[in-house]
Every structure is written in structure tokens, then in C-alpha cells.
Short mmCIF file of C-alpha atoms in Angstrom, two decimals:
data_model
loop_
_atom_site.label_atom_id
_atom_site.label_comp_id
_atom_site.label_asym_id
_atom_site.label_seq_id
_atom_site.Cartn_x
_atom_site.Cartn_y
_atom_site.Cartn_z
CA TYR A 1 -10.47 6.46 0.81
CA SER A 2 -11.84 5.57 -2.61
CA ASN A 3 -9.13 7.28 -4.66
CA LEU A 4 -6.14 4.98 -4.27
CA GLN A 5 -4.06 7.31 -6.47
CA LEU A 6 -3.98 10.02 -3.79
CA GLU A 7 -0.52 11.46 -3.20
CA GLU A 8 -1.43 14.19 -0.71
CA VAL A 9 -3.99 14.53 2.10
CA ILE A 10 -3.89 18.05 3.59
CA LEU A 11 -6.71 18.72 6.04
CA LYS A 12 -4.90 20.59 8.82
CA SER A 13 -6.45 23.32 10.99
CA ASN A 14 -10.10 22.38 10.65
CA SER A 15 -12.57 20.97 13.18
CA ILE A 16 -12.46 17.39 11.94
CA SER A 17 -13.44 14.82 14.53
CA GLY A 18 -13.62 11.03 14.56
CA SER A 19 -10.70 8.72 13.86
CA VAL A 20 -8.13 8.08 11.17
CA SER A 21 -9.33 5.12 9.15
CA SER A 22 -7.15 2.03 8.97
CA LYS A 23 -7.80 2.12 5.23
CA VAL A 24 -5.18 4.89 5.02
CA GLY A 25 -2.76 2.01 4.55
CA ASP A 26 -4.31 1.30 1.14
CA LEU A 27 -3.05 4.62 -0.27
CA SER A 28 0.18 3.19 -1.61
CA LYS A 29 1.16 6.39 -3.46
CA LEU A 30 0.60 8.71 -0.50
CA GLY A 31 3.53 11.04 0.15
CA THR A 32 1.99 13.64 2.47
CA PHE A 33 -0.59 13.18 5.23
CA TRP A 34 -1.35 16.36 7.19
CA VAL A 35 -4.32 16.30 9.56
CA SER A 36 -2.87 18.33 12.43
CA PHE A 37 -4.77 20.86 14.55
CA ASN A 38 -8.09 19.05 14.45
CA GLN A 39 -10.15 17.06 16.96
CA LEU A 40 -9.25 13.55 15.86
CA SER A 41 -9.41 10.87 18.53
CA ALA A 42 -8.95 7.10 18.91
CA THR A 43 -5.66 5.36 18.08
CA ILE A 44 -3.15 5.75 15.25
CA PRO A 45 -3.65 2.99 12.67
CA SER A 46 -0.77 0.54 12.39
CA THR A 47 -1.49 0.43 8.64
CA PHE A 48 0.59 3.58 8.21
CA GLY A 49 3.42 1.08 8.10
CA ASN A 50 2.19 0.00 4.64
CA LEU A 51 3.01 3.41 3.16
CA ALA A 52 6.43 2.95 1.64
CA ASN A 53 6.25 6.34 -0.15
CA LEU A 54 5.08 8.46 2.77
CA GLN A 55 7.47 11.34 3.46
CA GLU A 56 5.57 13.67 5.79
CA LEU A 57 3.19 12.66 8.58
CA GLU A 58 1.56 15.39 10.66
CA LEU A 59 -0.85 14.25 13.36
CA GLN A 60 -0.01 16.82 16.03
CA SER A 61 -2.50 18.78 18.13
CA ASN A 62 -5.35 16.31 18.12
CA ARG A 63 -6.77 13.98 20.79
CA LEU A 64 -5.14 10.77 19.65
CA THR A 65 -4.72 8.04 22.25
CA GLY A 66 -3.04 4.67 22.56
CA THR A 67 0.52 3.79 21.62
CA ILE A 68 2.80 4.74 18.74
CA PRO A 69 2.65 1.85 16.27
CA SER A 70 5.92 -0.06 15.90
CA GLU A 71 4.91 -0.44 12.25
CA PHE A 72 6.09 3.14 11.73
CA GLY A 73 9.51 1.55 11.40
CA THR A 74 8.61 0.28 7.93
CA MET A 75 7.83 3.71 6.46
CA GLY A 76 11.10 3.68 4.57
CA SER A 77 10.71 7.05 2.82
CA ILE A 78 9.63 9.05 5.87
CA ASP A 79 11.33 12.41 6.47
CA PHE A 80 9.06 14.13 9.00
CA ILE A 81 6.93 12.70 11.84
CA SER A 82 5.00 15.01 14.16
CA LEU A 83 2.85 13.40 16.86
CA GLU A 84 3.19 16.18 19.43
CA SER A 85 0.36 17.51 21.61
CA ASN A 86 -1.81 14.42 21.75
CA LEU A 87 -2.68 11.91 24.49
CA LEU A 88 -0.36 9.13 23.40
CA THR A 89 0.82 6.61 26.00
CA GLY A 90 3.20 3.67 26.25
CA LYS A 91 6.84 3.37 25.29
CA ILE A 92 8.68 4.95 22.38
CA PRO A 93 9.17 2.16 19.80
CA THR A 94 12.78 1.27 19.06
CA GLU A 95 11.69 0.91 15.43
CA LEU A 96 11.58 4.71 15.11
CA PHE A 97 15.38 4.81 15.16
CA GLY A 98 17.93 3.23 12.85
CA THR A 99 18.79 2.80 9.21
CA ASN A 100 15.32 1.39 8.50
CA LEU A 101 14.23 5.04 8.59
CA GLY A 102 17.42 6.35 7.09
CA GLY A 103 15.90 9.59 5.78
CA LEU A 104 14.09 10.63 8.96
CA ARG A 105 15.11 14.19 9.91
CA ILE A 106 12.33 15.42 12.20
CA LEU A 107 10.71 13.47 15.05
CA TYR A 108 8.36 15.38 17.37
CA LEU A 109 6.89 13.27 20.18
CA ASN A 110 6.68 16.00 22.81
CA ASP A 111 3.65 16.91 24.92
CA ASN A 112 2.14 13.46 25.28
CA GLN A 113 2.00 10.90 28.10
CA LEU A 114 4.76 8.58 26.91
CA THR A 115 6.42 6.40 29.54
CA GLY A 116 9.45 4.15 29.86
CA THR A 117 13.01 4.96 28.89
CA ILE A 118 14.46 6.57 25.79
CA PRO A 119 15.40 3.69 23.46
CA SER A 120 19.08 2.82 23.67
CA ASN A 121 19.35 2.96 19.86
CA TYR A 122 18.07 6.55 19.65
CA GLY A 123 21.39 7.73 18.24
CA SER A 124 21.33 5.33 15.30
CA SER A 125 19.16 7.45 12.98
CA PRO A 126 21.72 8.66 10.43
CA ARG A 127 19.98 11.89 9.30
CA LEU A 128 18.05 12.91 12.42
CA LYS A 129 18.05 16.70 12.89
CA ASP A 130 15.37 17.42 15.53
CA LEU A 131 14.34 15.06 18.35
CA TRP A 132 11.71 16.52 20.68
CA LEU A 133 10.76 14.29 23.63
CA SER A 134 9.90 16.98 26.17
CA ASP A 135 6.75 17.12 28.32
CA ASN A 136 6.17 13.41 28.72
CA LEU A 137 6.56 10.89 31.57
CA LEU A 138 9.84 9.36 30.44
CA THR A 139 12.17 7.83 33.04
CA GLY A 140 15.67 6.38 33.29
CA THR A 141 18.83 8.08 32.07
CA LEU A 142 19.73 9.55 28.70
CA PRO A 143 21.49 6.73 26.80
CA ILE A 144 25.05 7.12 25.63
CA ILE A 145 25.69 7.34 21.91
CA SER A 146 28.42 5.76 19.84
CA GLU A 147 31.04 7.61 17.86
CA GLY A 148 29.63 8.67 14.51
CA GLU A 149 26.04 8.94 15.74
CA PHE A 150 23.93 12.13 15.82
CA LEU A 151 26.22 13.83 13.33
CA PHE A 152 23.35 15.98 12.04
CA LEU A 153 21.38 16.46 15.27
CA GLU A 154 20.61 20.15 15.93
CA GLU A 155 17.87 20.04 18.56
CA LEU A 156 17.40 17.59 21.46
CA LEU A 157 14.62 18.34 23.95
CA ILE A 158 14.20 16.01 26.95
CA ASN A 159 12.98 18.52 29.55
CA ASN A 160 9.85 18.16 31.68
CA ASN A 161 10.15 14.40 32.10
CA ASP A 162 11.25 12.14 34.97
CA ILE A 163 14.67 11.44 33.43
CA THR A 164 17.51 11.44 35.95
CA GLY A 165 21.26 10.91 36.16
CA VAL A 166 24.22 12.38 34.33
CA VAL A 167 24.32 13.32 30.65
CA ASP A 168 27.16 11.26 29.21
CA GLU A 169 30.11 12.97 27.59
CA SER A 170 29.33 11.14 24.35
CA VAL A 171 26.25 13.35 23.93
CA CYS A 172 28.14 16.53 24.85
CA LEU A 173 30.68 15.79 22.13
CA VAL A 174 28.07 16.42 19.41
CA ARG A 175 27.45 19.97 20.66
CA ASN A 176 28.27 22.67 18.11
CA ASN A 177 30.75 24.35 20.46
CA THR A 178 33.15 21.41 20.75
CA ILE A 179 36.08 20.28 18.62
CA PRO A 180 35.58 18.57 16.22
CA GLY A 181 32.01 18.72 17.49
CA GLY A 182 28.68 18.27 15.80
CA GLN A 183 25.60 20.32 14.99
CA LEU A 184 23.74 20.21 18.34
CA GLY A 185 22.88 23.78 19.26
CA VAL A 186 19.65 23.38 21.26
CA PHE A 187 19.75 20.91 24.17
CA HIS A 188 17.09 21.24 26.89
CA ALA A 189 16.97 19.10 30.04
CA ASP A 190 15.80 19.21 33.66
CA CYS A 191 19.16 20.39 34.93
CA GLN A 192 18.02 23.37 37.02
CA PRO A 193 18.32 22.87 40.81
CA PRO A 194 14.95 22.99 42.60
CA PRO A 195 13.97 26.32 44.22
CA ASN A 196 14.22 24.85 47.73
CA GLY A 197 17.76 23.62 47.15
CA GLY A 198 19.25 20.26 46.38
CA GLN A 199 20.58 18.56 43.31
CA PRO A 200 19.04 18.99 39.86
CA GLN A 201 17.16 16.07 38.40
CA ILE A 202 19.76 15.77 35.63
CA GLN A 203 23.40 16.76 35.74
CA CYS A 204 24.37 18.23 32.41
CA SER A 205 27.53 20.15 31.52
CA CYS A 206 26.54 20.93 27.96
CA CYS A 207 22.82 21.75 27.99
CA THR A 208 21.79 25.06 26.47
CA ALA A 209 18.73 25.52 28.71
CA CYS A 210 17.86 24.00 32.10
CA PHE A 211 14.43 23.39 33.59
CA VAL A 212 13.30 22.22 37.02
#
């Protein structure tokens, strides 16, 4: 990247291969980085964390591997992160949630190979609207949330994982059909009993769609 004044990189839906250069972190004015629907491979550079002005990051539908950099937690202007439909592994960084990313509204991590539990601080993102974690290898139970969290959450997808247990009432209270309620109108989980009988993987009284 020789033009350090770049504010937008939009190269989506091509046949670009190779890797994302770590020098992307030198583009201090970058606000938009869209390279989705390509054939990019290798790992995601941790130098994205240098981009204090980045608002939209689209890396979905590539062949990216490795872990999600914890340095994402320093992208203080970020609004939209889409990493879905890659080959990402490892745990979801706790740094993706909280007031450090106070403007984050969209977080798509679905359709990867992420493992471990959902971070216990996942409800601490003040503006989060969509959280898609479906189609991974996540385990454990869905963490409880504190009063005042997920006030703007509209979509929560945790289906097609290995998550078990009971969905806590604290999460159900942010559904859009409760009083006073919240904004959550789409909530998918593995709460459908198996075809051969038995208990569902997750017990959920407020999910809008159940999967096996």
C-alpha cells in the first residue's frame, strides 16, 4: 500500500487470491476495507488494530485461517465487522465486546470453526445490533447478561454449535415481546428436540427459531 492517504479499499466479489498484507495497518486514514467474496487465504493481520478510523471491515467469504486478532479491540471507530464464511479457528476474543468498541453495531462471525465458549462479557457492547455466531464449534452455555445490556440487540444467532444448557431469563428479557423488553426479534438456537426423541441441546423459552 503505497498511498497512505487511502480512505477506502473496495475490492469485493473478484477472484483475488493471496493474503492481506500486514502493511494495511499503515493506512491510518482508512475508513472502509471491503475484500469479501474473494479467494484470500492465510491469517488476518493483527495490524488492523492500528486503524483508529476504520468503520467497516468486510472479510467474509474467503479462505482465511488462524485466529481472530485480539488487536481488533483497539479499532475504536469500528461499526461493522464481517468475518463470516471463512476457516477461522480458536476462541472469540473478549476484546471484541465492551466500551472499547462502543460504536460496534454488526458482528458476523458465523460459519467458521471457532471453538471455546462465548465470552462472558458479550453483553457489554453498548450499541450491538446483530451478533451472528452460528455454524461454529462453540461450547459451554450462553452467558447471562446484566441489566441494561443488549438494549439495542435485534438478532442473536447461536444455532449449529455445541452450546448446551438453559438460556437464562436475563437474555429472554431483551426480547421484543416482553415488558418493558428490548429489541431482540430474531433469536436462533439448537432448541429443537432430536428426531429420535430426548431433550434438546438447549432449553430456550424465548427463541424465535429452533434447530437440532
